[in-house]
């Protein structure tokens, strides 16, 4: 109280506070109020900092929990809605980070015991083993037992320039080539079919283009999806079947502005980031029924990449040449009803992904030493 303050001040100074100048009691009360306010504000700020700290720790705990579950393939988180979609997109969010070589790429090949192209496969491996400055390793996905690997191929594992590692598989599945990410030690992965001839010049071109756009697929052979009725009618005439969905598969698609566009990169010579191989491995159980019945693992891979990146592939004008065996009667594309299966794959996968994630691209890219430095032209 004021009387107590007067008594206290008066007792300390042995006199009663005068009316000259600022009253000492008022001064004392102001000091007390300021001290109390300062202490209270400090407590509030400390509480706010603790709340922020707890939120950061909680986010970190959630991130670690998501990573733990993804690595065990126990959870698949939902992605945000895709552009031009008709529902929610689903794909596993990959968060695991692995050691990586960023200056070179890994080459993935695939073969199986009944192949008639072992001489071509051996030639491709020998070619790649001369790419020591850009290729880190060759992974041969072998759809068979290790004991069935031909001696001519096994002998190439002793070359040290670009090492060859053979990965035997328990089952002969087309999509085994997309499920080898645990063996890949580079960011960039180049998938090559065993019926195409790619020289170092072409591989270097793909790698240069990929390094300028590492979130996209880079391919030397492309196709398109179309939702135009004219394209669907044409596909039905070509395959002799009634399409069950609203999308057609074709060499190119003409968009509303009259441009020729594409949206699918074929695996003949296809480069992409390792994280897409990792994501495919996690998503494979959901895709199994579709890719086993329709034999369209490559289209499924494109769906997954587009679903994650929201971007279409890049058509690379890189030099390559198909071997004559690519058109032989026992090649995959010559299987009965193969065209019909490819057509059926698009609506089937759009149901699995609950949207159509494929994105059209109108441009191609080429390399400087082809006389078209960094060139981009219409596809």
Coordinates of C-alpha atoms in Angstrom, one line a residue:
X1 CA 0.0 0.0 0.0
X2 CA 1.0 3.6 -0.4
X3 CA 1.2 4.1 3.5
X4 CA 3.6 1.1 3.6
X5 CA 5.7 2.5 0.8
X6 CA 5.8 5.9 2.6
X7 CA 6.8 4.2 5.9
X8 CA 9.5 2.1 4.0
X9 CA 10.9 5.1 2.2
X10 CA 10.7 7.3 5.2
X11 CA 12.4 4.6 7.3
X12 CA 15.2 4.2 4.8
X13 CA 15.8 8.0 4.5
X14 CA 14.8 9.0 8.1
X15 CA 12.4 11.5 6.6
X16 CA 9.0 11.8 5.0
X17 CA 8.9 11.9 1.3
X18 CA 8.5 15.4 0.1
X19 CA 6.4 16.8 -2.7
X20 CA 9.5 18.1 -4.6
X21 CA 10.3 16.0 -7.7
X22 CA 9.0 12.5 -8.5
X23 CA 7.5 10.7 -5.6
X24 CA 9.8 7.9 -4.5
X25 CA 6.9 5.5 -3.9
X26 CA 5.7 5.9 -7.5
X27 CA 9.3 5.3 -8.7
X28 CA 9.5 2.1 -6.7
X29 CA 6.2 0.8 -8.0
X30 CA 7.2 1.6 -11.6
X31 CA 10.4 -0.4 -11.0
X32 CA 8.5 -3.3 -9.6
X33 CA 6.0 -3.3 -12.5
X34 CA 8.8 -3.2 -15.1
X35 CA 10.6 -6.1 -13.4
X36 CA 7.4 -8.2 -13.2
X37 CA 6.6 -7.5 -16.9
X38 CA 10.1 -8.4 -18.0
X39 CA 10.1 -11.6 -16.1
X40 CA 6.6 -12.5 -17.4
X41 CA 7.6 -11.8 -21.1
X42 CA 10.7 -13.9 -20.6
X43 CA 8.6 -16.8 -19.5
X44 CA 6.2 -16.4 -22.5
X45 CA 9.1 -16.3 -24.9
X46 CA 10.6 -19.4 -23.3
X47 CA 7.3 -21.2 -23.6
X48 CA 7.0 -20.2 -27.3
X49 CA 10.6 -21.5 -28.0
X50 CA 9.8 -24.7 -26.2
X51 CA 6.6 -25.2 -28.3
X52 CA 8.6 -24.6 -31.6
X53 CA 11.3 -27.0 -30.4
X54 CA 8.7 -29.6 -29.6
X55 CA 7.1 -29.2 -33.0
X56 CA 10.5 -29.6 -34.7
X57 CA 11.2 -32.7 -32.7
X58 CA 7.8 -34.1 -33.5
X59 CA 8.3 -33.5 -37.2
X60 CA 11.7 -35.2 -37.0
X61 CA 10.2 -38.2 -35.2
X62 CA 7.5 -38.4 -37.9
X63 CA 10.1 -38.3 -40.6
X64 CA 12.1 -41.0 -39.0
X65 CA 9.0 -43.1 -38.5
X66 CA 8.0 -42.7 -42.2
X67 CA 11.6 -43.6 -43.3
X68 CA 11.6 -46.7 -41.1
X69 CA 8.2 -47.9 -42.5
X70 CA 9.1 -47.2 -46.1
X71 CA 12.4 -49.1 -45.8
X72 CA 10.3 -52.1 -44.5
X73 CA 7.7 -51.5 -47.3
X74 CA 5.0 -51.4 -44.6
X75 CA 3.5 -48.0 -45.7
X76 CA 2.7 -46.2 -48.8
X77 CA 1.9 -42.5 -48.3
X78 CA -0.5 -40.6 -50.6
X79 CA 0.8 -38.1 -53.0
X80 CA -1.0 -34.8 -53.7
X81 CA -3.5 -34.7 -56.6
X82 CA -1.8 -34.8 -60.0
X83 CA -2.3 -32.1 -62.7
X84 CA -5.0 -33.1 -65.2
X85 CA -6.1 -36.1 -63.0
X86 CA -9.4 -37.6 -62.2
X87 CA -8.7 -38.6 -58.6
X88 CA -5.9 -39.0 -56.0
X89 CA -2.6 -40.4 -57.1
X90 CA -0.9 -43.1 -55.1
X91 CA 2.8 -43.9 -55.0
X92 CA 5.3 -44.7 -52.3
X93 CA 7.2 -41.6 -51.0
X94 CA 10.9 -42.7 -51.1
X95 CA 13.0 -41.1 -48.4
X96 CA 16.0 -43.5 -48.1
X97 CA 19.3 -42.0 -49.1
X98 CA 22.2 -44.2 -50.4
X99 CA 25.8 -43.5 -51.1
X100 CA 26.2 -42.5 -54.8
X101 CA 28.6 -41.9 -57.6
X102 CA 27.3 -38.8 -59.5
X103 CA 29.9 -38.6 -62.2
X104 CA 29.1 -41.9 -63.9
X105 CA 26.0 -44.2 -64.5
X106 CA 25.1 -47.8 -64.1
X107 CA 24.0 -49.9 -67.1
X108 CA 21.2 -52.4 -66.5
X109 CA 20.8 -55.2 -69.0
X110 CA 18.4 -58.2 -68.8
X111 CA 18.5 -61.7 -70.4
X112 CA 17.3 -65.2 -69.7
X113 CA 18.4 -68.8 -70.3
X114 CA 16.4 -69.4 -73.5
X115 CA 17.6 -66.2 -75.3
X116 CA 18.8 -66.6 -78.8
X117 CA 20.8 -63.4 -78.6
X118 CA 23.7 -64.2 -76.3
X119 CA 26.2 -63.2 -79.0
X120 CA 24.5 -59.8 -79.1
X121 CA 24.5 -59.6 -75.3
X122 CA 28.2 -60.4 -75.1
X123 CA 28.9 -57.7 -77.8
X124 CA 26.9 -55.1 -75.8
X125 CA 28.7 -55.9 -72.6
X126 CA 32.1 -55.6 -74.3
X127 CA 31.1 -52.3 -75.8
X128 CA 30.0 -50.9 -72.4
X129 CA 33.2 -52.2 -70.8
X130 CA 35.0 -49.6 -72.9
X131 CA 33.1 -46.7 -71.3
X132 CA 35.2 -46.5 -68.2
X133 CA 35.0 -42.7 -68.0
X134 CA 31.2 -42.6 -67.9
X135 CA 30.0 -46.1 -66.8
X136 CA 30.6 -47.3 -63.3
X137 CA 29.2 -50.9 -63.5
X138 CA 27.1 -53.2 -65.6
X139 CA 24.3 -55.1 -63.9
X140 CA 23.0 -58.1 -65.8
X141 CA 19.5 -59.1 -64.6
X142 CA 19.6 -62.8 -65.2
X143 CA 16.1 -64.3 -65.2
X144 CA 17.3 -67.7 -64.3
X145 CA 19.7 -69.7 -62.1
X146 CA 23.3 -68.7 -61.8
X147 CA 24.3 -72.1 -63.2
X148 CA 22.5 -71.3 -66.5
X149 CA 24.6 -68.3 -67.3
X150 CA 26.5 -69.0 -70.6
X151 CA 30.3 -69.3 -70.3
X152 CA 30.8 -66.6 -72.8
X153 CA 28.9 -64.2 -70.5
X154 CA 30.5 -65.4 -67.3
X155 CA 33.9 -64.8 -68.7
X156 CA 33.2 -61.1 -69.0
X157 CA 32.8 -60.8 -65.3
X158 CA 36.6 -60.9 -65.0
X159 CA 37.1 -57.7 -66.9
X160 CA 38.1 -54.8 -64.6
X161 CA 37.5 -51.7 -66.7
X162 CA 33.8 -51.5 -66.2
X163 CA 32.9 -54.5 -63.9
X164 CA 30.0 -56.8 -64.8
X165 CA 27.8 -58.2 -62.0
X166 CA 25.3 -60.9 -62.7
X167 CA 22.1 -60.8 -60.7
X168 CA 20.2 -64.2 -60.8
X169 CA 16.4 -63.9 -60.3
X170 CA 14.0 -66.4 -58.7
X171 CA 11.4 -65.8 -61.4
X172 CA 11.4 -64.8 -65.1
X173 CA 9.6 -61.4 -64.8
X174 CA 9.9 -58.5 -67.3
X175 CA 9.9 -56.0 -64.5
X176 CA 12.9 -57.5 -62.7
X177 CA 15.0 -54.8 -64.6
X178 CA 13.2 -52.1 -62.5
X179 CA 13.8 -53.8 -59.2
X180 CA 17.6 -53.7 -58.8
X181 CA 18.1 -50.3 -57.0
X182 CA 19.8 -52.0 -54.0
X183 CA 22.6 -53.0 -56.3
X184 CA 22.9 -49.5 -58.0
X185 CA 25.7 -47.2 -56.7
X186 CA 25.1 -44.2 -59.0
X187 CA 22.4 -41.7 -59.3
X188 CA 21.9 -42.2 -63.0
X189 CA 20.8 -45.6 -64.4
X190 CA 20.8 -46.5 -68.1
X191 CA 18.5 -49.4 -69.0
X192 CA 19.4 -51.0 -72.3
X193 CA 17.6 -53.8 -74.2
X194 CA 19.7 -56.6 -75.7
X195 CA 18.5 -55.9 -79.2
X196 CA 19.9 -52.4 -79.7
X197 CA 23.3 -51.2 -80.5
X198 CA 24.3 -48.1 -78.5
X199 CA 27.8 -46.7 -78.8
X200 CA 29.7 -44.5 -76.3
X201 CA 28.7 -41.4 -78.3
X202 CA 25.0 -42.1 -77.8
X203 CA 25.4 -43.1 -74.1
X204 CA 27.3 -39.9 -73.4
X205 CA 24.6 -37.9 -75.2
X206 CA 21.9 -39.4 -73.0
X207 CA 24.0 -38.8 -69.9
X208 CA 24.6 -35.1 -70.8
X209 CA 20.9 -34.5 -71.4
X210 CA 20.0 -36.4 -68.2
X211 CA 22.4 -34.3 -66.1
X212 CA 20.5 -31.1 -67.3
X213 CA 17.2 -32.6 -66.3
X214 CA 17.8 -35.4 -63.6
X215 CA 14.1 -35.6 -62.6
X216 CA 13.0 -36.8 -66.0
X217 CA 13.3 -39.9 -68.1
X218 CA 15.6 -39.6 -71.1
X219 CA 14.9 -42.0 -74.0
X220 CA 15.8 -42.6 -77.6
X221 CA 12.4 -44.1 -78.5
X222 CA 9.1 -42.7 -77.5
X223 CA 5.4 -43.3 -77.7
X224 CA 2.2 -41.3 -76.7
X225 CA -1.1 -41.7 -75.0
X226 CA -4.2 -40.0 -76.4
X227 CA -7.7 -39.4 -75.1
X228 CA -9.0 -38.1 -78.5
X229 CA -11.8 -40.2 -80.0
X230 CA -10.1 -40.2 -83.4
X231 CA -6.9 -41.7 -81.9
X232 CA -9.0 -44.3 -80.0
X233 CA -10.9 -45.2 -83.2
X234 CA -7.6 -45.6 -85.1
X235 CA -6.2 -47.8 -82.4
X236 CA -9.3 -50.0 -82.5
X237 CA -8.9 -50.4 -86.3
X238 CA -5.2 -51.2 -85.9
X239 CA -5.7 -53.8 -83.2
X240 CA -9.0 -55.1 -84.4
X241 CA -10.4 -54.8 -80.8
X242 CA -12.8 -52.6 -79.0
X243 CA -10.9 -50.5 -76.4
X244 CA -12.3 -50.7 -72.9
X245 CA -11.0 -47.4 -71.7
X246 CA -10.7 -43.8 -72.8
X247 CA -7.0 -43.8 -73.8
X248 CA -5.2 -45.0 -76.9
X249 CA -1.5 -45.9 -77.3
X250 CA 0.2 -44.6 -80.4
X251 CA 3.5 -43.5 -81.9
X252 CA 2.6 -39.8 -81.5
X253 CA -0.3 -37.7 -80.4
X254 CA -1.5 -34.4 -81.9
X255 CA -2.5 -32.0 -79.2
X256 CA -5.1 -29.2 -79.5
X257 CA -2.6 -26.8 -80.9
X258 CA -1.5 -29.1 -83.7
X259 CA 1.8 -30.2 -82.1
X260 CA 3.1 -33.7 -82.3
X261 CA 3.7 -34.8 -78.7
X262 CA 4.8 -37.9 -76.8
X263 CA 4.5 -39.1 -73.2
X264 CA 6.2 -42.5 -72.8
X265 CA 9.9 -43.4 -73.1
X266 CA 10.5 -47.0 -74.2
X267 CA 13.3 -49.0 -72.4
X268 CA 15.5 -49.6 -75.4
X269 CA 17.9 -47.1 -74.1
X270 CA 16.4 -45.2 -71.2
X271 CA 18.1 -43.2 -68.5
X272 CA 16.6 -42.0 -65.2
X273 CA 17.4 -41.4 -61.6
X274 CA 17.9 -44.4 -59.3
X275 CA 15.1 -43.2 -57.0
X276 CA 12.5 -44.2 -59.6
X277 CA 13.9 -47.8 -59.6
X278 CA 13.5 -47.7 -55.8
X279 CA 10.0 -46.4 -56.0
X280 CA 9.0 -49.0 -58.6
X281 CA 10.3 -51.8 -56.4
X282 CA 8.1 -50.6 -53.5
X283 CA 5.0 -50.2 -55.8
X284 CA 5.5 -53.5 -57.7
X285 CA 3.0 -55.6 -55.6
X286 CA 0.2 -53.2 -56.6
X287 CA 1.2 -53.4 -60.3
X288 CA 1.8 -57.1 -60.4
X289 CA -1.5 -58.3 -61.9
X290 CA -1.5 -55.7 -64.6
X291 CA 2.0 -56.1 -65.8
X292 CA 2.0 -59.9 -65.7
X293 CA -1.2 -60.1 -67.8
X294 CA -0.5 -57.3 -70.2
X295 CA 3.3 -57.3 -70.3
X296 CA 3.6 -53.6 -70.0
X297 CA 6.2 -53.1 -67.2
X298 CA 7.8 -50.3 -69.2
X299 CA 4.5 -48.3 -69.5
X300 CA 4.0 -48.9 -65.7
X301 CA 7.4 -47.5 -65.0
X302 CA 6.6 -44.4 -67.1
X303 CA 3.3 -44.0 -65.1
X304 CA 5.1 -44.2 -61.8
X305 CA 7.8 -41.6 -62.9
X306 CA 5.2 -39.2 -64.2
X307 CA 3.1 -39.7 -61.1
X308 CA 6.2 -38.7 -59.0
X309 CA 7.7 -35.9 -61.1
X310 CA 4.6 -34.4 -62.7
X311 CA 6.7 -34.2 -65.9
X312 CA 6.9 -36.1 -69.2
X313 CA 10.1 -37.7 -70.6
X314 CA 12.6 -36.1 -72.9
X315 CA 13.1 -37.6 -76.4
X316 CA 16.9 -37.7 -77.0
X317 CA 18.2 -37.6 -80.6
X318 CA 21.1 -39.8 -79.5
X319 CA 22.5 -42.3 -82.0
X320 CA 21.5 -45.9 -81.7
X321 CA 20.6 -48.7 -84.0
X322 CA 18.4 -51.8 -83.5
X323 CA 19.9 -55.2 -84.3
X324 CA 18.0 -57.3 -86.9
X325 CA 16.8 -59.6 -84.1
X326 CA 14.6 -56.9 -82.7
X327 CA 12.1 -57.7 -85.5
X328 CA 12.5 -61.5 -85.3
X329 CA 9.4 -63.7 -84.9
X330 CA 10.3 -64.6 -81.3
X331 CA 10.7 -61.0 -80.1
X332 CA 8.4 -59.7 -77.5
X333 CA 6.7 -57.2 -79.7
X334 CA 5.7 -60.1 -82.1
X335 CA 3.8 -62.0 -79.5
X336 CA 0.2 -62.7 -80.3
X337 CA -2.2 -59.8 -79.3
X338 CA 0.8 -57.7 -78.1
X339 CA -0.7 -54.6 -79.7
X340 CA -4.0 -55.2 -78.0
X341 CA -2.3 -55.7 -74.7
X342 CA -0.4 -52.4 -75.0
X343 CA -3.7 -50.6 -75.7
X344 CA -5.4 -52.3 -72.7
X345 CA -2.5 -51.3 -70.5
X346 CA -3.3 -47.6 -70.4
X347 CA -6.8 -47.8 -68.9
X348 CA -5.8 -50.6 -66.6
X349 CA -2.9 -48.6 -65.2
X350 CA -5.0 -45.4 -64.9
X351 CA -7.3 -47.4 -62.6
X352 CA -4.3 -48.7 -60.5
X353 CA -2.9 -45.2 -60.1
X354 CA -6.4 -43.7 -59.9
X355 CA -5.5 -41.0 -62.4
X356 CA -3.7 -40.5 -65.8
X357 CA -0.3 -39.1 -64.7
X358 CA 1.4 -39.2 -68.1
X359 CA 2.4 -35.8 -69.4
X360 CA 2.8 -34.8 -73.1
X361 CA 6.1 -33.3 -74.3
X362 CA 6.5 -31.7 -77.7
X363 CA 10.3 -31.3 -77.8
X364 CA 13.4 -33.3 -78.5
X365 CA 17.0 -32.7 -77.2
X366 CA 20.2 -33.4 -79.0
X367 CA 23.9 -33.0 -78.2
X368 CA 26.5 -30.4 -79.1
X369 CA 28.8 -32.8 -81.0
X370 CA 25.9 -33.7 -83.3
X371 CA 26.1 -30.1 -84.6
X372 CA 23.0 -29.0 -82.6
X373 CA 24.5 -27.6 -79.4
X374 CA 21.9 -28.0 -76.6
X375 CA 19.3 -28.0 -79.4
X376 CA 15.6 -28.5 -78.6
X377 CA 13.2 -29.0 -81.5
X378 CA 9.8 -30.3 -82.2
X379 CA 9.3 -34.0 -81.8

